[in-house]
PDB file of C-alpha atoms in Angstrom:
ATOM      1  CA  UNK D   1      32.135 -53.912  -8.788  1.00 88.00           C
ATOM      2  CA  UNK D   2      30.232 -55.776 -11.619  1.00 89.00           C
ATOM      3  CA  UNK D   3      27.650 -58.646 -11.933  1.00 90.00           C
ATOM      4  CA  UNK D   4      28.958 -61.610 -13.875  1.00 89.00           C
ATOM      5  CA  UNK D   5      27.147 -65.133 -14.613  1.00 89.00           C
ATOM      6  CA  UNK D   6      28.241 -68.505 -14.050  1.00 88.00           C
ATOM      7  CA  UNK D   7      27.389 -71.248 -17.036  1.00 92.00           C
ATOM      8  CA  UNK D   8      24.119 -71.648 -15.358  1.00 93.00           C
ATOM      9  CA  UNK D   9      23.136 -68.119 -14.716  1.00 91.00           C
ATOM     10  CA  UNK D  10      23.912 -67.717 -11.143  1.00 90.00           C
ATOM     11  CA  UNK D  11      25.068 -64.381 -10.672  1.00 89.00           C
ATOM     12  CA  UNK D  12      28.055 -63.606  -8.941  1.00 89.00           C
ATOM     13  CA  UNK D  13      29.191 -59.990  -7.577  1.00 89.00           C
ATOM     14  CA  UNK D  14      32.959 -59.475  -8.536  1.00 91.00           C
ATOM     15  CA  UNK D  15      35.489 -56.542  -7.589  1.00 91.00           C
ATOM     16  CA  UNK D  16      37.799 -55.933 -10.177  1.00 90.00           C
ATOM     17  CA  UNK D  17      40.775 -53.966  -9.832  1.00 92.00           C
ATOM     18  CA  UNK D  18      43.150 -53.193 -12.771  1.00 92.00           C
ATOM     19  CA  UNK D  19      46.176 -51.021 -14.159  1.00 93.00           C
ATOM     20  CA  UNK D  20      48.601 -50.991 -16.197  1.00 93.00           C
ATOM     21  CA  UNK D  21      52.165 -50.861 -15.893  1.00 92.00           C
ATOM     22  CA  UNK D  22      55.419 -51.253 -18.581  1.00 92.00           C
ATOM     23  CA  UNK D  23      57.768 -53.744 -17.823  1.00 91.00           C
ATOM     24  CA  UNK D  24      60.921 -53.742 -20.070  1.00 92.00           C
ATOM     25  CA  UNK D  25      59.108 -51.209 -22.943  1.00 92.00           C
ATOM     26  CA  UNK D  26      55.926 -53.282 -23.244  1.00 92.00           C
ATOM     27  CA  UNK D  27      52.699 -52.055 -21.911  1.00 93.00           C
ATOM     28  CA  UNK D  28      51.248 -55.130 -19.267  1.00 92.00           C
ATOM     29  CA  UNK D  29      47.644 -55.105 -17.591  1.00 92.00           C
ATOM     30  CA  UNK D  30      47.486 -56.454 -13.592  1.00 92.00           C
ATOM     31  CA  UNK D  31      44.455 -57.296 -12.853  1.00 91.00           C
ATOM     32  CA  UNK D  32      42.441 -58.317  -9.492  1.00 89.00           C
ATOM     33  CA  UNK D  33      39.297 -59.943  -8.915  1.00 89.00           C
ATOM     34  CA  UNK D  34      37.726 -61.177  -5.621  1.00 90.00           C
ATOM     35  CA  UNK D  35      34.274 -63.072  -5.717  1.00 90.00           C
ATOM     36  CA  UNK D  36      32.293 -61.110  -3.075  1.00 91.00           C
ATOM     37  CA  UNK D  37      28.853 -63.093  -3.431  1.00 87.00           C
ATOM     38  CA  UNK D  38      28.858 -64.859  -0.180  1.00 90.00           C
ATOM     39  CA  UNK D  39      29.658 -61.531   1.535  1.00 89.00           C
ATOM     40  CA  UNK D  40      27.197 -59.646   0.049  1.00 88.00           C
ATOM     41  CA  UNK D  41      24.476 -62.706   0.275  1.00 88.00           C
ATOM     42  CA  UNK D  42      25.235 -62.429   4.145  1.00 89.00           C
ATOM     43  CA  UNK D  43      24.806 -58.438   4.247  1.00 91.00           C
ATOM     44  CA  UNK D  44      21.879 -58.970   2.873  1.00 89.00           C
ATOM     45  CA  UNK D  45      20.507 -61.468   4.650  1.00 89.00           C
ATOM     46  CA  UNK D  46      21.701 -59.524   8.082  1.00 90.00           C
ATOM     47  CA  UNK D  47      19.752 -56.284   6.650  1.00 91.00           C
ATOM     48  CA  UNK D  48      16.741 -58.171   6.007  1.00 89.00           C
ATOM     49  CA  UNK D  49      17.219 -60.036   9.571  1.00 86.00           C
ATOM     50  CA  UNK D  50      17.705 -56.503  11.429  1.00 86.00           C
ATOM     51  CA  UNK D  51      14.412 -54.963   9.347  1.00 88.00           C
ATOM     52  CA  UNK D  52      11.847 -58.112  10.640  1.00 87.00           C
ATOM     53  CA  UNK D  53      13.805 -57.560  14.305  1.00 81.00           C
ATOM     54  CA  UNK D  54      12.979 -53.509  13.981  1.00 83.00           C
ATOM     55  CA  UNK D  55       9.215 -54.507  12.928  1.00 83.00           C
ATOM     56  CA  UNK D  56       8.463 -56.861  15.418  1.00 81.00           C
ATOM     57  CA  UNK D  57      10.492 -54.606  18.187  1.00 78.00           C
ATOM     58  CA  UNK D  58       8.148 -51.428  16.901  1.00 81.00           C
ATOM     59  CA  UNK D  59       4.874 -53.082  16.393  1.00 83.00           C
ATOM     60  CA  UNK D  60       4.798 -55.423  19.246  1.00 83.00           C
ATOM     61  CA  UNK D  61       1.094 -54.339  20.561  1.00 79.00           C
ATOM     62  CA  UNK D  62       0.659 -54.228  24.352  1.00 87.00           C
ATOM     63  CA  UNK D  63       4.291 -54.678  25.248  1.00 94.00           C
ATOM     64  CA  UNK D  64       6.522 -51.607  26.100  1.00 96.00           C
ATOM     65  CA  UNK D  65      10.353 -52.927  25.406  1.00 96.00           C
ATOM     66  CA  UNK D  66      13.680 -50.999  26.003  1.00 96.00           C
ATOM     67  CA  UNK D  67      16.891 -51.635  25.744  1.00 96.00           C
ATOM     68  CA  UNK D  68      19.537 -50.048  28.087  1.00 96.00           C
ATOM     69  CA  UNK D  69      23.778 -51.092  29.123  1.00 96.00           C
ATOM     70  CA  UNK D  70      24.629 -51.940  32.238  1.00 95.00           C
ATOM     71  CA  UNK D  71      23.943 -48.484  33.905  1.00 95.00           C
ATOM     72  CA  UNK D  72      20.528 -48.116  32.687  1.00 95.00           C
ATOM     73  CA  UNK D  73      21.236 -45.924  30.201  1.00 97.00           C
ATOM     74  CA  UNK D  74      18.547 -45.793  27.522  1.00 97.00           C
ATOM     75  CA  UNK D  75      19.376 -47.827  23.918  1.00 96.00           C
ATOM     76  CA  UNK D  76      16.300 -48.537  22.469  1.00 95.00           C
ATOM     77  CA  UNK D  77      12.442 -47.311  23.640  1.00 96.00           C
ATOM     78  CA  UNK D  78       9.779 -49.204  20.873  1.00 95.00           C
ATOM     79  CA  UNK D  79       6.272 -47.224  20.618  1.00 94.00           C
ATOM     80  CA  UNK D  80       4.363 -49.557  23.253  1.00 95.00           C
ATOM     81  CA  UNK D  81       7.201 -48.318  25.622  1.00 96.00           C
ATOM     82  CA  UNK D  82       5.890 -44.090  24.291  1.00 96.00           C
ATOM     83  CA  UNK D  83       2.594 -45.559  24.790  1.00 94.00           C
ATOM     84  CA  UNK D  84       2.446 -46.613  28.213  1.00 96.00           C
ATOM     85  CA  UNK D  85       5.312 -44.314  29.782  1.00 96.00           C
ATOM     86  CA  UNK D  86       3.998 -41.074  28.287  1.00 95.00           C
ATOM     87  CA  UNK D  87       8.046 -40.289  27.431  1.00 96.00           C
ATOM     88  CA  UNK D  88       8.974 -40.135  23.328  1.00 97.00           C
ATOM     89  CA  UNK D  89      11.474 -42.181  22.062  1.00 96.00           C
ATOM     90  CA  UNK D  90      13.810 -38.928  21.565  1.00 96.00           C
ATOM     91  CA  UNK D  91      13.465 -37.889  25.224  1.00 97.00           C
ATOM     92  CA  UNK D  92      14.035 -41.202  26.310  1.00 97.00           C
ATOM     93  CA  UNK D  93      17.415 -42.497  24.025  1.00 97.00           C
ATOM     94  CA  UNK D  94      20.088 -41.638  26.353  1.00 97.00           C
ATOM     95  CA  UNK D  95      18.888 -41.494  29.619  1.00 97.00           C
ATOM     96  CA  UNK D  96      18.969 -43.180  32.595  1.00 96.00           C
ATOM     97  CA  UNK D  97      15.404 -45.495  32.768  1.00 95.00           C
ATOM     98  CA  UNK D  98      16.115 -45.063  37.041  1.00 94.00           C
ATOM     99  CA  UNK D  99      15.769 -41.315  36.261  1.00 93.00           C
ATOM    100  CA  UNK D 100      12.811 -41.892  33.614  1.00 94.00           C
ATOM    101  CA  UNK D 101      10.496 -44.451  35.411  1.00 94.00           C
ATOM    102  CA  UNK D 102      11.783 -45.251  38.923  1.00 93.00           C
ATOM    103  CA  UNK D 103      11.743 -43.811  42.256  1.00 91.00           C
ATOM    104  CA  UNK D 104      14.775 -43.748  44.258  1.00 91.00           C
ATOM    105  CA  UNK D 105      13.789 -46.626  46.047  1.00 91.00           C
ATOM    106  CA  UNK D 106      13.496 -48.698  43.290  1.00 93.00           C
ATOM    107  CA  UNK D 107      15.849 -47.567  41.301  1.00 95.00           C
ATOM    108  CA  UNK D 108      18.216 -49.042  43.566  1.00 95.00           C
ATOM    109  CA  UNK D 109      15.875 -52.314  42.824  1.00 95.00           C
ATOM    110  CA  UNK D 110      16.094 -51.949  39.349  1.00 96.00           C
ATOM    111  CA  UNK D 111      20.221 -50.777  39.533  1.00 96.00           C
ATOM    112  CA  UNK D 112      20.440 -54.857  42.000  1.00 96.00           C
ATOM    113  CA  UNK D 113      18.736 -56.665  38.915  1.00 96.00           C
ATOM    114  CA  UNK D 114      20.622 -55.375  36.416  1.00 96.00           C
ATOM    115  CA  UNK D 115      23.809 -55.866  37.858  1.00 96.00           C
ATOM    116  CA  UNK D 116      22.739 -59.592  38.865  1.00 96.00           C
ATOM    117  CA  UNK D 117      21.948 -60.179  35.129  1.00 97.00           C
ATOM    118  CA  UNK D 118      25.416 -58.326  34.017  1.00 96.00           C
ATOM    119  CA  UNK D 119      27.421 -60.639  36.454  1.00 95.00           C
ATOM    120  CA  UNK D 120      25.167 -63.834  35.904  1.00 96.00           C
ATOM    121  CA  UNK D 121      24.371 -63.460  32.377  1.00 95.00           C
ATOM    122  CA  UNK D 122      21.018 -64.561  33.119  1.00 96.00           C
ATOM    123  CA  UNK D 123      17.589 -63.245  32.831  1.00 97.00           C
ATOM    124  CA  UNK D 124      16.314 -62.214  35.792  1.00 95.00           C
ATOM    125  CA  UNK D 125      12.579 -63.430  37.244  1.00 94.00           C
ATOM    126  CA  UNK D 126       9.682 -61.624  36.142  1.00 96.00           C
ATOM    127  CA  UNK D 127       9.276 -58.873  38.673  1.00 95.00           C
ATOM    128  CA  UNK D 128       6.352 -56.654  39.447  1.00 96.00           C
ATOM    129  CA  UNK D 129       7.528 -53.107  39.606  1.00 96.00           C
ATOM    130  CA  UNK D 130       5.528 -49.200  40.206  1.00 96.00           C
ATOM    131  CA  UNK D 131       6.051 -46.575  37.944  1.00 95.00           C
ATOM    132  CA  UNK D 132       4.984 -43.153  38.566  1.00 90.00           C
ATOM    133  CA  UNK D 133       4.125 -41.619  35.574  1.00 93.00           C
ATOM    134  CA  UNK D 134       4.497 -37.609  34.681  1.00 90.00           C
ATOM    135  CA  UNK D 135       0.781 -37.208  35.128  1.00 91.00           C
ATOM    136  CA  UNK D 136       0.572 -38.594  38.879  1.00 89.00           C
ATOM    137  CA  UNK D 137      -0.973 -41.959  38.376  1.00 91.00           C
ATOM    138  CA  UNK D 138       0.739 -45.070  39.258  1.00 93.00           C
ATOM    139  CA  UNK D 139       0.797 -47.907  37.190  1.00 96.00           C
ATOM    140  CA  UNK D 140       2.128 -51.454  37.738  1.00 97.00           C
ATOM    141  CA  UNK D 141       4.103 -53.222  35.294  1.00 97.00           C
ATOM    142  CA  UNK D 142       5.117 -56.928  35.288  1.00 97.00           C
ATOM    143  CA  UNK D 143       9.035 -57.075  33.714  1.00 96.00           C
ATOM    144  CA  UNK D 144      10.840 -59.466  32.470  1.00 95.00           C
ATOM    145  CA  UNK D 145      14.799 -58.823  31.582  1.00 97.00           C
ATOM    146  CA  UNK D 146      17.291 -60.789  29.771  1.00 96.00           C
ATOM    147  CA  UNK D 147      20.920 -60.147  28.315  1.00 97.00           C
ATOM    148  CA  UNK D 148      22.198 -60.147  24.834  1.00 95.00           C
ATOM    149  CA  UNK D 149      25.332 -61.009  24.280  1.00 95.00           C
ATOM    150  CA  UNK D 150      28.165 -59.226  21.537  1.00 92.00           C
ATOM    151  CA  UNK D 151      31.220 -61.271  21.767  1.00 92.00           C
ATOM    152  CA  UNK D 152      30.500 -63.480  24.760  1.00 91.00           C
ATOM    153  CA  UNK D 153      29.892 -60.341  26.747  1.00 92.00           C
ATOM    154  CA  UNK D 154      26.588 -58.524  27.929  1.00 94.00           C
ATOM    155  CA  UNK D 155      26.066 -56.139  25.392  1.00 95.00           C
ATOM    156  CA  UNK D 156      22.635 -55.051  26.437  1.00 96.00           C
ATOM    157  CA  UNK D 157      19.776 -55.409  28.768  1.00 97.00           C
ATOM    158  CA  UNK D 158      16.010 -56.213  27.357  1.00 96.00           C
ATOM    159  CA  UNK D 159      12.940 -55.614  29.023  1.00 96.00           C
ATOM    160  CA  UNK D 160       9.662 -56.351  28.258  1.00 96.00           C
ATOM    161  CA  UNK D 161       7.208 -55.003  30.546  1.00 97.00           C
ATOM    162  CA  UNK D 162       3.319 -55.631  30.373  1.00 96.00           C
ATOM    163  CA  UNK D 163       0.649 -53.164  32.707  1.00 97.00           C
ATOM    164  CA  UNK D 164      -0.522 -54.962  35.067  1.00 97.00           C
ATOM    165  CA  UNK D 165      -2.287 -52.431  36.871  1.00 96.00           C
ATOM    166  CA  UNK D 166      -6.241 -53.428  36.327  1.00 93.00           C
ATOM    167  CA  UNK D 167      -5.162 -56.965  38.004  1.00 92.00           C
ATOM    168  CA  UNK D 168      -3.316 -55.457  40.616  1.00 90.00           C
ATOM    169  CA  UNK D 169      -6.158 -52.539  41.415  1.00 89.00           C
ATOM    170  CA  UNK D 170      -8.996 -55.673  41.133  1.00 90.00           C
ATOM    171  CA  UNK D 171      -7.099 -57.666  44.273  1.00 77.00           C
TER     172      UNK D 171
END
């Protein structure tokens, strides 16, 4: 890989490839270049894009989001989510969120709406939903969950939940 520059000092990012073979006694060099600007400008571009996503997923104050596949299972847990659940990120990567936050009453809730959104490919209605947390208390949180799509399929589940539990406890 080397940097060259155009006449007007663009620079471009070229893969060369060479070697050398002898063809009837005389010594001949093949070689191979392939302009991989564009491909690189898009890598880069998709790094930066996935850095501002992980910033704004992390440091999103007052909203606990995870990620999860159609069974529930645990993708991504951002610090609001450690925050309000009481569960670290590394305890909760990999697990079911029914076994995490749910009780087996609404995990069967929570199992319906995710399985609406994976056949629909919508996002489902905000929803208010307990959570029992490790230390006892109860807490309330309002959801809302949506699909994102990898190749026209549902390649994970979002949710964004708020506490609602002052609001609820003040009705």
């Amino acid at each position: 890989e080397t940097i060259r520059l155009t006449k007007t000092g663009e620079p471009l990012t070229i893969l060369l490839s060479a070697e050398t073979i002898e063809l009837e006694g005389v010594l001949h060099v093949i070689a191979f270049s392939h302009d991989e600007t564009q491909r690189r400008r898009a890598e880069d571009a998709k790094r930066s894009a996935l850095e501002r996503f992980e910033a704004i997923f992390q440091h999103a104050p007052n909203v606990a989001i995870q990620g999860y596949d159609a069974r529930g299972t645990v993708m991504h847990w951002n610090r609001a989510s450690e925050t309000l659940y009481g569960i670290p990120v590394g305890e909760a990567i990999g697990r079911p969120l029914q076994e995490l936050l749910h009780t087996p009453e609404t995990a069967r809730e929570f199992e319906a709406v995710v399985a609406a959104i994976c056949a629909s490919g919508q996002p489902s209605a905000p929803g208010e939903w307990p959570i029992s947390l490790r230390d006892g208390r109860e807490i309330w949180v309002l959801s809302t969950m949506f699909p994102v799509f990898s190749e026209g399929v549902v390649a994970e589940i979002v949710c964004m939940d708020v506490d609602i539990t002052e609001l609820k406890q003040a009705n």
